Coordinates of C-alpha atoms in Angstrom, one line a residue:
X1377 CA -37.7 18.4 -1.9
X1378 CA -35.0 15.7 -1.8
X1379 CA -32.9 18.2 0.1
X1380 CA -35.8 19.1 2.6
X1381 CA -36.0 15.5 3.1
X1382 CA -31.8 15.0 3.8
X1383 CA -32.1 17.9 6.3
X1384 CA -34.8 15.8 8.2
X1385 CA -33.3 12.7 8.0
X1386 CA -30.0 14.5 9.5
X1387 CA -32.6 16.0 12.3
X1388 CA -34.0 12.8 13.0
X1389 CA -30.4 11.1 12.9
X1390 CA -29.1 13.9 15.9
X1391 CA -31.8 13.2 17.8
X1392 CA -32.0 9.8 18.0
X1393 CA -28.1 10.3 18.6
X1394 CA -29.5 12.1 21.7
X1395 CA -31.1 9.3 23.0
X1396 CA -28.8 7.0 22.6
X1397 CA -26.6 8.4 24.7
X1398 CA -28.6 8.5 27.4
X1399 CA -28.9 4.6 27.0
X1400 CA -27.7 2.8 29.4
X1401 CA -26.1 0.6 26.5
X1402 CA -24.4 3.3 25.3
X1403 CA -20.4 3.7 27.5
X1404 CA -19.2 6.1 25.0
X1405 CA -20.4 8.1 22.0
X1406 CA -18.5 11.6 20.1
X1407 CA -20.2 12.8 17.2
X1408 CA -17.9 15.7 17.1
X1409 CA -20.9 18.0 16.6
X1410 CA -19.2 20.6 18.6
X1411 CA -15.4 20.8 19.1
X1412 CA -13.2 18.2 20.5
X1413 CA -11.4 20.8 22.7
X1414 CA -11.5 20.1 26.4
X1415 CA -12.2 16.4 25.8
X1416 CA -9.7 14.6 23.5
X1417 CA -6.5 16.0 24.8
X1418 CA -3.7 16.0 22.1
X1419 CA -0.4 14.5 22.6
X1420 CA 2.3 16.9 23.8
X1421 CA 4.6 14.7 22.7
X1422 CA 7.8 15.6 20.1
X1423 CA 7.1 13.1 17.9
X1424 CA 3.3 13.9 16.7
X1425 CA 3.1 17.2 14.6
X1426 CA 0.2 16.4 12.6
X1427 CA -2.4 18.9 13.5
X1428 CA -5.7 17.8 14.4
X1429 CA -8.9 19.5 12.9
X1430 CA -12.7 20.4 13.6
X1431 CA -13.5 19.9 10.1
X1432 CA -17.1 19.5 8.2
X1433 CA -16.8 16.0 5.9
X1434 CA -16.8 16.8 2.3
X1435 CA -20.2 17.4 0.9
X1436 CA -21.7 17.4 4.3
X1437 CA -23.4 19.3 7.2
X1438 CA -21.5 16.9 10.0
X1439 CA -18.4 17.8 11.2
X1440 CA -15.7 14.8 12.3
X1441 CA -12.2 15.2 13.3
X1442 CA -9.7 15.5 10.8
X1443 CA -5.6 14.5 10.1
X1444 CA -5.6 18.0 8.4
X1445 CA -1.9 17.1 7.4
X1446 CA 0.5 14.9 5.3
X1447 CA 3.1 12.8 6.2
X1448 CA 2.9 13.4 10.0
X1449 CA 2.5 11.4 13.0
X1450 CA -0.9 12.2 14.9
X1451 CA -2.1 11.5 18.6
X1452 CA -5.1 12.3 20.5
X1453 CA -7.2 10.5 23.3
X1454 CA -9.9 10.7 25.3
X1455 CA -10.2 9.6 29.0
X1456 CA -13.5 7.9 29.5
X1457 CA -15.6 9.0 32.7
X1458 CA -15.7 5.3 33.9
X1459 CA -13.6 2.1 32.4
X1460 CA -15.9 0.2 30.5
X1461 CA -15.5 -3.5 31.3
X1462 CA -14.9 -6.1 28.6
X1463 CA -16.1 -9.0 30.5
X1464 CA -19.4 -8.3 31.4
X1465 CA -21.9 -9.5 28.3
X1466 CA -20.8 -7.8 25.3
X1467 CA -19.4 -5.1 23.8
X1468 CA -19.1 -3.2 20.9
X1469 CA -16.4 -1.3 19.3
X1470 CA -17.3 1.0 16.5
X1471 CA -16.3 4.1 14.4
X1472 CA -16.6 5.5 10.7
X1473 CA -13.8 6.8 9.0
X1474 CA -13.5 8.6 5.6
X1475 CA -10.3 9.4 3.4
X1476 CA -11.7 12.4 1.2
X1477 CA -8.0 12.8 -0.4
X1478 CA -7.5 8.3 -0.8
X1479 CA -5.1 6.4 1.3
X1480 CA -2.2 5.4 -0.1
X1481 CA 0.2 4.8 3.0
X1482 CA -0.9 5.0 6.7
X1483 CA -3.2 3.8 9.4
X1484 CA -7.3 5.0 10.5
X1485 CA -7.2 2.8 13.8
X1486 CA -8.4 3.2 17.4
X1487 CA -6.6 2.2 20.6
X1488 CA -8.7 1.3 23.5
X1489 CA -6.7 1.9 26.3
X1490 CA -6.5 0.0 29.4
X1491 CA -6.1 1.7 32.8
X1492 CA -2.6 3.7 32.8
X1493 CA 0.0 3.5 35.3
X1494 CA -0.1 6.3 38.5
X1495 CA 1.0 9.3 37.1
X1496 CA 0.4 9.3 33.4
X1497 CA -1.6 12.3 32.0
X1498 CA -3.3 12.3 28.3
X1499 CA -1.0 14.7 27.5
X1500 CA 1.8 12.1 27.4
X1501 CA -0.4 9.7 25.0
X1502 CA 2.2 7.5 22.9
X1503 CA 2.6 4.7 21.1
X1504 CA 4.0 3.2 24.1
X1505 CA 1.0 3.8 26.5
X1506 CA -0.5 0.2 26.8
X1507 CA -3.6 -0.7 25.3
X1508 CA -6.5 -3.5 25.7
X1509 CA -7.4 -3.9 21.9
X1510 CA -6.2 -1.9 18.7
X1511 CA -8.9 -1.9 15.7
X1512 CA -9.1 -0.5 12.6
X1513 CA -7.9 -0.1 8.7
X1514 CA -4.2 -0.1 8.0
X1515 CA -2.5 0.4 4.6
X1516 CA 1.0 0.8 3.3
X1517 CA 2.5 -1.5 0.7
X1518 CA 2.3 -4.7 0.9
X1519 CA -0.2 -3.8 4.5
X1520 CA -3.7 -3.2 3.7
X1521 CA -5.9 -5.2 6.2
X1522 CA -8.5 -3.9 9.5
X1523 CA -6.7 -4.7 12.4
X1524 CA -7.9 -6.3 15.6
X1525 CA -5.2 -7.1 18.2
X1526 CA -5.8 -8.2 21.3
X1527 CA -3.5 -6.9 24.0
X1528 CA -3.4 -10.1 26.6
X1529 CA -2.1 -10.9 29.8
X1530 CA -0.2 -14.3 30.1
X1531 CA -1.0 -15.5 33.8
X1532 CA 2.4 -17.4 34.2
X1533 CA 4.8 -15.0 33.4
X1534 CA 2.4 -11.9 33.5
X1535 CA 3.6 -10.2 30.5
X1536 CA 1.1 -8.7 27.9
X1537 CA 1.0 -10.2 24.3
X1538 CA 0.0 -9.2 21.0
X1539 CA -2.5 -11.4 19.6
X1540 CA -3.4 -10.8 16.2
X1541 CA -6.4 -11.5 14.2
X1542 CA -5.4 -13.8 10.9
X1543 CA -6.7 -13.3 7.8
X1544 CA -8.5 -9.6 8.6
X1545 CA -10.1 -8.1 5.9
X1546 CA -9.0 -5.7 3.4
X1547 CA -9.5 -1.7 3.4
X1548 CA -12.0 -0.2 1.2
X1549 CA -10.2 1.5 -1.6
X1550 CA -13.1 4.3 -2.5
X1551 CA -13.1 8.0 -0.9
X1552 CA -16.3 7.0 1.0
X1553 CA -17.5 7.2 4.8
X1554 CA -16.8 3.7 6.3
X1555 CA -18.3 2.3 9.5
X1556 CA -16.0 -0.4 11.2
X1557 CA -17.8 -2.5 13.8
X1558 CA -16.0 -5.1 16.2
X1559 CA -18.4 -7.1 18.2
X1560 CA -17.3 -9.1 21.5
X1561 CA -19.6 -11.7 22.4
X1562 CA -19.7 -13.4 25.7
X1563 CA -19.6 -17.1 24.2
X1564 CA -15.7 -16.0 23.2
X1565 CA -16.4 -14.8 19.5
X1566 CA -15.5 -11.5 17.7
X1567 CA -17.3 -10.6 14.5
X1568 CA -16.2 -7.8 12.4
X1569 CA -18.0 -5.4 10.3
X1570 CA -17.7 -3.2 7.7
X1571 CA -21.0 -1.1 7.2
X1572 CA -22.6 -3.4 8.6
X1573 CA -21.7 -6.3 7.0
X1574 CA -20.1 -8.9 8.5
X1575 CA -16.6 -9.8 7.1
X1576 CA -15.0 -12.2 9.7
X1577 CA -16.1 -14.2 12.6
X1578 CA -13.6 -15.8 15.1
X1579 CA -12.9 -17.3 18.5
X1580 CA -10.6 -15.3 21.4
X1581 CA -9.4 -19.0 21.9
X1582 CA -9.0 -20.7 18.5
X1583 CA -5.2 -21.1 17.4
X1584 CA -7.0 -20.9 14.4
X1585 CA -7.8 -17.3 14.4
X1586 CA -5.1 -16.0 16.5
X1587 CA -1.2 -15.3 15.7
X1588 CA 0.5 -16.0 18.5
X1589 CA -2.5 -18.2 20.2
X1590 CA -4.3 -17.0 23.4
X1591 CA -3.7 -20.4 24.6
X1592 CA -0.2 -21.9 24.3
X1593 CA 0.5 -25.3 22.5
X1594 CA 0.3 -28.3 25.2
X1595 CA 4.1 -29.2 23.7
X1596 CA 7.2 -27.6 22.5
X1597 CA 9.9 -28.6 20.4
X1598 CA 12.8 -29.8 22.6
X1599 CA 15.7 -26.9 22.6
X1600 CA 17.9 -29.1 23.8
X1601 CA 17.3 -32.0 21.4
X1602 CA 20.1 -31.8 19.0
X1603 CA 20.2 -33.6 14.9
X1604 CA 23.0 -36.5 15.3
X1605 CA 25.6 -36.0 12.9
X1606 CA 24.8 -38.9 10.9
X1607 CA 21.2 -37.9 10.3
X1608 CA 20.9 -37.8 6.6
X1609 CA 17.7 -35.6 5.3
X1610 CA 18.7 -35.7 1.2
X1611 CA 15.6 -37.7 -0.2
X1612 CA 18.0 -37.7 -3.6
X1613 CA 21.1 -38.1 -4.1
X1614 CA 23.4 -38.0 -7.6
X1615 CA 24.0 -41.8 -9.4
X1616 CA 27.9 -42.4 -8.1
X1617 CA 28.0 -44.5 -10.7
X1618 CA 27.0 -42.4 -13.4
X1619 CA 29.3 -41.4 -16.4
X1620 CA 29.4 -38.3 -18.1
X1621 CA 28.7 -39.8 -22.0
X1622 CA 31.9 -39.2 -24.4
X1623 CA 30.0 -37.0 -26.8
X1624 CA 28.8 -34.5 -24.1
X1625 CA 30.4 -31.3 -25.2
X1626 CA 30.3 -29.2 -22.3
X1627 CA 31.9 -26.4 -23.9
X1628 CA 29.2 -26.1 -26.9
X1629 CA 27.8 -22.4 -27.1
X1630 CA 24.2 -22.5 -26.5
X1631 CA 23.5 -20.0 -29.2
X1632 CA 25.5 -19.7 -32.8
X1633 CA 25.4 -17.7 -36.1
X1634 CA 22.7 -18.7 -38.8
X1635 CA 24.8 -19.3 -41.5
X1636 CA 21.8 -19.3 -43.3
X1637 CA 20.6 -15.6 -42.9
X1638 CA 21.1 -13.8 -45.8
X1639 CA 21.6 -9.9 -45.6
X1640 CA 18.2 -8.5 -46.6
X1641 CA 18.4 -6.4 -50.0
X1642 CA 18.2 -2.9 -50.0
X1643 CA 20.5 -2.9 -46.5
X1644 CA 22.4 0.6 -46.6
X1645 CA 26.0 -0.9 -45.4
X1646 CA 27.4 2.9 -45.5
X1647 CA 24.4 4.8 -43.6
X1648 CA 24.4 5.1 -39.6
X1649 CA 21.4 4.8 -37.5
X1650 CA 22.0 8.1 -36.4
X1651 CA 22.8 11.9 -37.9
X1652 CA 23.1 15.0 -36.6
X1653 CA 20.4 17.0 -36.7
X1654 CA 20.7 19.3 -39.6
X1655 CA 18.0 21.9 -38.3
X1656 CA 19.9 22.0 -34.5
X1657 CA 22.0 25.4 -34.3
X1658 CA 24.4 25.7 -31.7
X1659 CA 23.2 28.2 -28.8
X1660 CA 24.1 31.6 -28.3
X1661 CA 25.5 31.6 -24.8
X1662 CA 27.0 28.4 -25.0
X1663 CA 30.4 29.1 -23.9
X1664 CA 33.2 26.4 -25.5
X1665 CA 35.5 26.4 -22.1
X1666 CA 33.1 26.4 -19.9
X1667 CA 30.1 23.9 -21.5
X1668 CA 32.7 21.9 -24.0
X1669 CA 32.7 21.1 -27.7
X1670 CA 28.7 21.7 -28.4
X1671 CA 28.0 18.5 -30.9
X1672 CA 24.9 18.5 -32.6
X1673 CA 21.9 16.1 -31.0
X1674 CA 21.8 13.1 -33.0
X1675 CA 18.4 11.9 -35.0
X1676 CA 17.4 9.0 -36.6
X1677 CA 18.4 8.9 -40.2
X1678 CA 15.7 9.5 -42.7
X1679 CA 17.5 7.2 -45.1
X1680 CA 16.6 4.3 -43.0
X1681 CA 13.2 4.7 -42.4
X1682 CA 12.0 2.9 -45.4
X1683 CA 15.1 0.7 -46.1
X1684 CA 15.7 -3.0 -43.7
X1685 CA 18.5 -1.5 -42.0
X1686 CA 21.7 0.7 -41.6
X1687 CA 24.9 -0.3 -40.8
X1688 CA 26.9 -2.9 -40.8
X1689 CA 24.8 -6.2 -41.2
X1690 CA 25.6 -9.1 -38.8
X1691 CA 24.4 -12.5 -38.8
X1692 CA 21.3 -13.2 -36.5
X1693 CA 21.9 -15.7 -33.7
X1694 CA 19.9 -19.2 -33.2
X1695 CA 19.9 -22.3 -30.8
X1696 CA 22.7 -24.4 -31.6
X1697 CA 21.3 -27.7 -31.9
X1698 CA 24.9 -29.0 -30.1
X1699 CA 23.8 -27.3 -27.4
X1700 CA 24.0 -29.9 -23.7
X1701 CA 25.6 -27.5 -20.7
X1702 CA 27.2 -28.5 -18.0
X1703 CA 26.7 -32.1 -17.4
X1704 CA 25.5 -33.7 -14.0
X1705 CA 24.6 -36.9 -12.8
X1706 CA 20.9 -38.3 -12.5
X1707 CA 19.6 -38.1 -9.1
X1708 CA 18.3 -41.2 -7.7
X1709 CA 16.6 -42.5 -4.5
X1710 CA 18.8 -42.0 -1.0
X1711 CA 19.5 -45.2 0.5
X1712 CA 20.4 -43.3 3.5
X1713 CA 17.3 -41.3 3.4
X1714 CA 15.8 -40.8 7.2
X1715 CA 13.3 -38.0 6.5
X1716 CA 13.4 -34.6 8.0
X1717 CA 14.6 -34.2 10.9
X1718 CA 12.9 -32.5 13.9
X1719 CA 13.6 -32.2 17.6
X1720 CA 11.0 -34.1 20.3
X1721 CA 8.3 -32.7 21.9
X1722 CA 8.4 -32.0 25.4
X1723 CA 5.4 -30.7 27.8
X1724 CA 5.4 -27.1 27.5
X1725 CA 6.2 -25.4 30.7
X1726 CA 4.1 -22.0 29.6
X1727 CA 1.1 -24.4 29.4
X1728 CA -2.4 -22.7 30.6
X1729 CA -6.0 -23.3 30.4
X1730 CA -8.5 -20.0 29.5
X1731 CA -11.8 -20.5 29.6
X1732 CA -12.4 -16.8 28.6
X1733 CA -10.0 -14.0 27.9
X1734 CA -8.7 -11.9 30.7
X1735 CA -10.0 -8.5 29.1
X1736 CA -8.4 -5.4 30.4
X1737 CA -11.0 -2.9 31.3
X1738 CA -11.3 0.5 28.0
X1739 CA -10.0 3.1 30.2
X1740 CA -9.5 5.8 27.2
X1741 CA -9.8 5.8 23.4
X1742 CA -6.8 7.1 21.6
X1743 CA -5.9 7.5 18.0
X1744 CA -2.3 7.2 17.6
X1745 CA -1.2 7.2 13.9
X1746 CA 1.2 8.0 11.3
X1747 CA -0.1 8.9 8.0
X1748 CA 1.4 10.2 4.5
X1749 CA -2.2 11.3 3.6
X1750 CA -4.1 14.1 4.8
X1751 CA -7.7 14.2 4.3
X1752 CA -8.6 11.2 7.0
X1753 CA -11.6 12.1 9.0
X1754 CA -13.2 10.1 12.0
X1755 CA -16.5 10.2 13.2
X1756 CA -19.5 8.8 15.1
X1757 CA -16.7 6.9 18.3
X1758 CA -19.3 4.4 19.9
X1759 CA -18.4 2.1 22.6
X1760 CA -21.8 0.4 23.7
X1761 CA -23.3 -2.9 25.4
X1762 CA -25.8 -3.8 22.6
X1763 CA -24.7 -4.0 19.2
X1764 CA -28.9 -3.3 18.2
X1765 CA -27.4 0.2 19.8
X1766 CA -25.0 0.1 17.3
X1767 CA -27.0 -0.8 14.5
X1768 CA -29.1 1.9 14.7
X1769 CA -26.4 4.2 14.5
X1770 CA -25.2 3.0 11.7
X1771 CA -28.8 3.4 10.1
X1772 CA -29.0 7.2 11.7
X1773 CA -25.8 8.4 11.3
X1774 CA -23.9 6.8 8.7
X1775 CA -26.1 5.4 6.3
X1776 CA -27.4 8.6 4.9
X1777 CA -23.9 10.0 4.2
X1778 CA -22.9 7.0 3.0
X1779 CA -26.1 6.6 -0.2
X1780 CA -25.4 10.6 -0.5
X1781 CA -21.8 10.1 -1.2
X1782 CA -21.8 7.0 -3.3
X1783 CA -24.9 8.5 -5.4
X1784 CA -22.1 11.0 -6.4
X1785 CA -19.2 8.5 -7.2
X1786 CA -21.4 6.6 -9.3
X1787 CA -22.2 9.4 -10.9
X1788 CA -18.3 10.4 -11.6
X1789 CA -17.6 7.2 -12.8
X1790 CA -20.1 7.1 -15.6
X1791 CA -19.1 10.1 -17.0
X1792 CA -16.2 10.7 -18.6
X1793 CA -13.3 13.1 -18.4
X1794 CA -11.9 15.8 -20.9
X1795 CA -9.8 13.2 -22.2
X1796 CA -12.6 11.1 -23.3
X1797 CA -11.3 8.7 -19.9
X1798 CA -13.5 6.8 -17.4
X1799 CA -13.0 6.3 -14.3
X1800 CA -12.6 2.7 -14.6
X1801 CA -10.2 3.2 -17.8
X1802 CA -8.5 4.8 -16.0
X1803 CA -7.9 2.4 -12.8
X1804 CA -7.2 0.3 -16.2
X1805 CA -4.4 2.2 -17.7
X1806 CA -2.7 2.5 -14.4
X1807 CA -2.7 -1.2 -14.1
X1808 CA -1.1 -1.6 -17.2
X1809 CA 1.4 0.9 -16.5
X1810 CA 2.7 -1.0 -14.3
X1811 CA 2.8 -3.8 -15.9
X1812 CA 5.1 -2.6 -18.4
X1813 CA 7.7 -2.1 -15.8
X1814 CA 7.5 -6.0 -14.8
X1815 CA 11.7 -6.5 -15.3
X1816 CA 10.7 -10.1 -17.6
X1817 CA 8.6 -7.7 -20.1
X1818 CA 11.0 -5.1 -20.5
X1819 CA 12.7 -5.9 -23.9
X1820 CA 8.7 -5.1 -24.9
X1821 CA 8.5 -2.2 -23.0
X1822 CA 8.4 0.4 -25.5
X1823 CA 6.0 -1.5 -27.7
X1824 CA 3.8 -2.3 -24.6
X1825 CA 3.7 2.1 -23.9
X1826 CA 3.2 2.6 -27.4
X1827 CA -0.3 0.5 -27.0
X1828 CA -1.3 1.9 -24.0
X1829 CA -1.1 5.6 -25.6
X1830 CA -2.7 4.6 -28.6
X1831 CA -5.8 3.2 -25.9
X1832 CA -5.6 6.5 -23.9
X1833 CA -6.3 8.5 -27.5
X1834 CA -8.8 5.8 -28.6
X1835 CA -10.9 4.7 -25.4
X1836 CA -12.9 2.4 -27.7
X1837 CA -10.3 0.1 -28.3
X1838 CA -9.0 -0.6 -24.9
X1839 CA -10.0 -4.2 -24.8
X1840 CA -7.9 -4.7 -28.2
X1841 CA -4.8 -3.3 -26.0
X1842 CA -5.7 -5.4 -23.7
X1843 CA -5.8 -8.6 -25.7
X1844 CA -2.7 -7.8 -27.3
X1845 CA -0.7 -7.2 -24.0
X1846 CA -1.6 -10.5 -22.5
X1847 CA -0.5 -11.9 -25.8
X1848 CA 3.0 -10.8 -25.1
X1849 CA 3.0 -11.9 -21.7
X1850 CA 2.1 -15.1 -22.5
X1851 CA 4.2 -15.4 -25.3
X1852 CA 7.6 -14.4 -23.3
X1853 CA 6.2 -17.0 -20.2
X1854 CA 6.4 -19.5 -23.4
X1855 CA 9.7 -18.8 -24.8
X1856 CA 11.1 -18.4 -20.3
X1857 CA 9.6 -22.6 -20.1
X1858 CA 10.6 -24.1 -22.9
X1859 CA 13.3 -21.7 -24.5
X1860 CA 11.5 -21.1 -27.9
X1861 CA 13.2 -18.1 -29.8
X1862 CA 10.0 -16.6 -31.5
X1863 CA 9.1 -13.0 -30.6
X1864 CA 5.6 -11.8 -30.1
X1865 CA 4.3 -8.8 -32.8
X1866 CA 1.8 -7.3 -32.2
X1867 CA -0.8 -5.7 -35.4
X1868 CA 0.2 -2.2 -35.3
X1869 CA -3.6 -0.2 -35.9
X1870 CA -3.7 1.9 -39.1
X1871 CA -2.4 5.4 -38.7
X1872 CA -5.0 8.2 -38.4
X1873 CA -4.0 11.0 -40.8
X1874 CA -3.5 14.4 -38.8
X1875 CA -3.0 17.6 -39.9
X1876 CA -2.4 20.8 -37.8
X1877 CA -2.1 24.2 -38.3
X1878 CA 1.4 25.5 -37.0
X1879 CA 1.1 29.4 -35.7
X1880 CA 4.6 30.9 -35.1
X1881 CA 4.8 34.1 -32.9
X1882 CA 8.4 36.1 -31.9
X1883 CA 10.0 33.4 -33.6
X1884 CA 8.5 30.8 -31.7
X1885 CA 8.1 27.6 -33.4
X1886 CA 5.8 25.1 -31.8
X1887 CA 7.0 21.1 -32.7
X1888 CA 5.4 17.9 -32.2
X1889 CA 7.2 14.5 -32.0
X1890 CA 5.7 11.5 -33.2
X1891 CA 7.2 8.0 -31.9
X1892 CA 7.3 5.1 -34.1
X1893 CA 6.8 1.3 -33.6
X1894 CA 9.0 -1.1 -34.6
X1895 CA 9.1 -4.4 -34.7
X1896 CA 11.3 -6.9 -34.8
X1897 CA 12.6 -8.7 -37.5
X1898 CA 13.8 -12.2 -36.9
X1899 CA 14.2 -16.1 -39.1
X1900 CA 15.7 -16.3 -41.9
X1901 CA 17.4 -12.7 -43.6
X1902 CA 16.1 -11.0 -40.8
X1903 CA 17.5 -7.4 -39.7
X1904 CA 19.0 -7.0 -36.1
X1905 CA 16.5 -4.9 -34.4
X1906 CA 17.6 -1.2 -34.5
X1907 CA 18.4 0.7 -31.3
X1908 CA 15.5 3.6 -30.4
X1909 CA 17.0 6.4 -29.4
X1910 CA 14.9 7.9 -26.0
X1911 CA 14.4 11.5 -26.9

């Protein structure tokens, strides 16, 4: 029945995509029901490889067109019947996009191309070939944001400028259909939306919302004003008459020996860290001249496992209370002190008034990307003069996908894996993976990995991991402000007897590795911690 009743809604959806584009409202529409051949034209260009697909979406009836390839560059466009005027009431921009594989690095945007020059064919579509307004999600590093740029033409000098959107918002992170809506209003405002919800509102005109400005600033910094020499921007400056005191020892070591430590008994003095492995045998085809002396891999000793240490024993090192550095004067107030300094303003000669932007007519719709993902698939390209038009595809079209397909996520991410994992312990794990390669934590490193695994075996206690990394973090931020010596240890959980049964086969001998945690020992008759050997 529920199936029966998709199929319908899909039904109704295409036909009400029907009459749509018959609407007068409606400039543009590709639902990439039947294949894009003969009217997006790909780009002959060297550059874009990436092959373009007429591909189903995943878990769907409705095709889109798909980046079928990773880490390519991509272009296609589409030369609209008629430009479509951006000044005349308004207008609005809108697409969905889905990355079935995740996006990790590279862009899902349109470009809405402005009338080309005499001459230029969609076969030589580039990332050169000027544009009216760019829209859509972006992400790559430190990048994740939906684009809007505004390609405009400056009426003095009549060159076109990039004008940015600040603040845009952020790309959805899921493997879900998205619907990305820009809406130009005639009153100068641009809302955008994703599915349908709005997620920034802003003014063509506003310096606010802009980077560079459609309108330039009234005034300029002078270029030609220049900081006299004698212009004096130090707000402090050292005491001249202060005086190093005479029991400021400069030269004082900041740590020293605790002559206090006492060598903990039981310390084997004769016994390394380290043996050869008794149970290693040299291989049969190593070859002496060609591969060396073979030496047997080293492991730890046994003999130290339950004693304080091996080795020689050395004093542990604290704060020396004689401690001072390098002495410097007190700073005190400038006398001289004029303030920063900054050139005047003159008028600025660029100066114009707007009262609306001077849109450039959507000759063409392009996508001109480069992407390391594969997997990206567009859909449902609307350019229309009502956005009620566009709301109702967005109820027709992309809604129903969008319910089916997050039904199904939720219903991944409450069930578990084979390794007892949910989703969102997972998206946990990986977040404190990475913290345990920030550079200030990584004399804690091993003891942070050793948690996590522990976690990963034993979901259940992944808040206690939690707790107990933050504990060191804060702990190490403690001792970095105000130089305390005191190291963070962490309650190692009671081992969990196993046992296994070992099957040997040809001679085969199957071996399992257990790491162990240490700790380390510090204050008074404390060990030096002793160096783990990577394996």
């Amino acid at each position: 029945m529920g199936r029966f009743a998709l199929l319908l809604l899909l039904a109704f959806a295409s036909f009400q995509a029907l009459c749509f584009a018959a609407d007068d409202d409606t400039a543009f529409y590709d639902s990439f029901d039947e294949p894009f051949d003969g009217r997006w034209i790909v780009s002959d260009k060297d550059d874009y490889k990436g092959v373009w697909k007429h591909s189903k979406s995943e878990g769907h009836d409705d095709y889109g067109l798909l980046v079928s390839e990773k880490a390519r560059k991509y272009a296609i466009v589409n030369e609209l019947n008629e430009p479509v005027s951006l000044k005349d009431g308004s207008t609005v921009l809108q697409f969905e996009t889905r990355f079935q594989n995740g996006l990790e690095c590279g862009g899902a945007y349109l470009k809405y191309l402005r009338p080309q020059e005499a001459g230029w064919k969609a076969k030589l579509f580039d990332n050169e070939s000027p544009y009216s307004i760019m829209f859509g999600p972006d992400k790559c590093g430190a990048t994740n944001k939906v684009h809007f740029i505004l390609k405009h033409k400056n009426p003095k000098s009549g060159e076109y400028v990039e004008h940015h959107l600040k603040y845009p918002p952020s790309v959805p992170s899921d493997k879900l259909t998205h619907v990305y809506t820009a809406i130009l209003k005639p009153d100068n405002e641009v809302r955008i939306l994703i599915d349908g919800e709005e997620k920034k509102k802003a003014n063509f005109l506003s310096a606010d919302d802009f980077e560079p400005p459609l309108i330039p600033a009234k005034t300029i910094p002078d270029p030609d004003d220049k900081k006299p020499e004698d212009w004096d921007e130090r707000a402090k400056i050292p005491d001249p008459n202060a005086v190093k005191p005479d029991d400021w020892d400069e030269d004082a070591p900041m740590e020293i020996e605790d002559e206090e430590a006492v060598k903990p008994e039981g310390w084997l003095d004769d016994e390394p860290e380290e043996i050869d492995d008794p149970e290693a045998t040299k291989p049969e085809d190593w070859d002496d001249e060609e591969d060396g002396e073979w030496e047997a891999p080293k492991i730890d000793n046994p003999k130290c496992e339950t004693a304080p240490g091996c080795g020689e024993w050395k004093r542990p090192m604290k704060m020396n209370p004689a401690y001072k550095g390098k002495w410097s004067a007190p700073l005190i107030d400038n006398p001289n002190y004029k303030g920063i300094w900054k050139p005047q303003e003159i008028p600025n000669p660029d100066y114009f008034e707007l009262d609306k932007p001077d849109f450039e007519p959507i000759a063409a719709v392009g996508i001109e990307i480069w992407t390391m993902q594969d997997g990206i698939l567009f859909d449902n390209i609307l350019i229309a003069k009502n956005d009620k038009v566009a709301e109702s595809y967005r109820e027709t079209t992309w809604k129903p996908k969008f319910e089916v397909e997050k039904e199904k996520q939720k219903a991944e991410d409450e069930s578990t894996d084979s390794d007892g994992l949910s989703g969102v312990q997972k998206k946990v794990f990986d977040v404190l993976y990475k913290v345990a390669d920030i550079p200030f934590l990584s004399e804690y490193k091993l003891q942070i990995l050793d948690l996590i695994e522990k976690a990963e075996k034993q979901p259940n206690i992944t808040i206690g991991v939690i707790v107990s990394i933050l504990v060191i973090i804060l702990t190490v931020l403690f001792r970095l402000l105000f130089g305390g010596k005191k190291q963070p240890k962490v309650e190692k959980n009671p081992e969990v007897a196993e046992t296994s049964n070992n099957q040997s086969t040809s001679g085969e001998k199957a071996e399992e590795e257990e790491e162990e945690e240490e700790e380390e020992k510090e204050g008074t008759a404390a060990a030096p911690r002793r160096r783990r050997r990577d394996t």
